[in-house]
Amino acid sequence: MSDPEVKAELIGTLDEKYVANVIAFESMIAAAALILDGERMRGADGAIDLAAVQARLAALTWQVPAMRQRLAPTPLRATTPAWVPVAEIDIAKHVTLHPSIEPDDPKRVEILTGRLNGPMDLSRPLWDFRVVELDSGRVAIVARYHHVIGDALFGLKIGDVVAGTTPTPFIPEVTAAERDAVGVAPRTGVGILAIAWRAWWADQGSPGAAWHEYWRKPFTRRLRRWGGRVIRPVKNRAIVTSGEAERLLVPRHSRSLEVELGPAMKLAYRLGGTIHDLTVAATLRAVAMLEPDSETVSLLVPISRRTRTDDAARNHISIVKVTVPTADPLELVVPSVRAQVQAAVDDRSHRDLGAADWRGYATYITWGPKQRFFGEAPIASVTGWPAGDPRDDLACLSCSYGSTLSISVTARATTDVDAVLAVIAESFSGVPSIVGR
């Protein structure tokens, strides 16, 4: 039997911004709440069987190598940090049970947002699950992962492994192939650099191509990035002690609603767009309510240009700014959003976002129409919670699963999030709402 492969993978320079400082690290944590049938989550004594949940997730992590990796700096921080495998996962640190029973109330969602899961530890794999017992008998699994692991589409791939489309009563056995796919970490930081060098050199094809690729970026830019990594620990302490982190990482609150997916799709089509376009347009109408004196309102919209050749990329998101007249009704905003987003998808050149006049961002993802299960427990609903730039005021994320569309909003505590959600709900007013999830 051969020894497992020694593995390390440098993160991209664009991904490094997600861990560039303590503010970015804290703000770029994505979350999703899965509501499950609680009967299949309990032991013989009727209590939540946390040990079984932990054992299942511990086994499933071997099917997702990203869940068994942590970030490690290289010597003298010469390069971006690298993903390296961890020998063991302390599953009790990553999968916890909420200490109290919470109301199963769509108006009380704070426990489901992930903000109460506690801080993430940069020295561990950057994900966690909190199991929450609800007073209805149902159970919520509040899952979080850091954006540096991957974007929402990458996160859905993790979800596909954690929750399959068939009930699985038995905890899966870890295979030798899965262990080999994860590999082991280099013994030293120098080992990380050696692996990174070999991978980079193999991608170039020739010494001439390597020379051209290295000097493609100005040396001064590389030097600034290296200097930023070196002083990062000192800078983080200064950010905290100066109060900058507290000023930017302001309290936020969230709300959500659920509507029937089919009628929502028909409404979007009648208005000249898709569910994605309708989500963005509805959020723009909410921003117009907040800024009635502005001539125009803007939001950022994440778009993906993934193809088969880069489908394995962790983060492959571009950003477009969408701007519409404040006074425009929904029937004009939806096709305008459609046109602006499509233009950005078609144009692969660099796009200047212009003035930083956006209020936040809005986007849509889908987990598909099939029923999913965590073990044997069917998942009744899924709500995704947006993460983003701490300077933004609000963010909206809609997520379709089965026949349901879940729409969630997170905003600064000083923003009337109920009024924002009310405007979004009004935009979907022709769609039957779902009460009680």
Coordinates of N, CA, C and O in Angstrom, one line a residue, residues 19 135 145 169 183 243 257 264 277 282 311 315 358 420 425 430 437:
V19 N -9.6 36.9 3.3 CA -9.0 36.7 4.5 C -7.9 37.7 4.7 O -7.0 37.6 5.5
D135 N -39.6 24.1 18.5 CA -40.7 23.7 19.4 C -41.8 23.0 18.6 O -42.7 22.4 19.3
Y145 N -20.1 28.2 5.9 CA -18.8 28.0 5.4 C -18.2 29.3 4.9 O -19.0 30.2 4.6
P169 N -29.9 5.5 5.6 CA -30.0 5.2 7.0 C -28.6 4.9 7.6 O -28.4 5.2 8.8
G183 N -5.4 13.3 0.8 CA -4.0 13.4 0.9 C -3.6 13.8 2.3 O -4.4 13.8 3.3
G243 N -10.8 50.1 17.1 CA -12.2 50.2 17.1 C -12.8 50.1 15.6 O -14.0 50.2 15.4
L257 N -39.0 35.1 3.7 CA -40.4 34.7 3.3 C -40.2 33.6 2.3 O -39.2 33.4 1.7
A264 N -44.0 32.1 -9.2 CA -43.0 33.1 -9.2 C -42.2 33.1 -10.6 O -41.9 34.1 -11.1
D277 N -33.7 37.7 -12.2 CA -34.0 39.1 -12.5 C -35.0 39.7 -11.6 O -34.9 40.9 -11.2
A282 N -36.9 43.2 -7.5 CA -37.7 43.4 -6.2 C -36.8 44.1 -5.2 O -37.3 45.0 -4.4
D311 N -14.9 24.4 -14.1 CA -16.0 24.0 -13.2 C -15.5 23.7 -11.8 O -16.3 23.8 -10.8
N315 N -13.8 29.8 -6.4 CA -14.5 31.1 -6.6 C -14.4 31.5 -8.1 O -13.2 31.7 -8.5
W358 N -23.9 51.9 -4.7 CA -24.8 50.8 -4.5 C -25.2 50.6 -3.0 O -24.4 50.9 -2.1
V420 N -38.2 46.6 4.1 CA -37.6 46.1 2.9 C -38.2 44.8 2.4 O -38.5 44.7 1.2
A425 N -41.9 41.5 -0.9 CA -43.1 40.7 -0.9 C -44.1 41.2 -1.9 O -44.8 40.5 -2.6
G430 N -48.2 38.6 -6.7 CA -49.1 37.7 -7.5 C -48.8 36.3 -7.3 O -49.3 35.4 -7.9
R437 N -43.4 27.6 6.7 CA -42.4 26.8 6.1 C -42.7 25.3 6.0 O -42.0 24.4 6.3

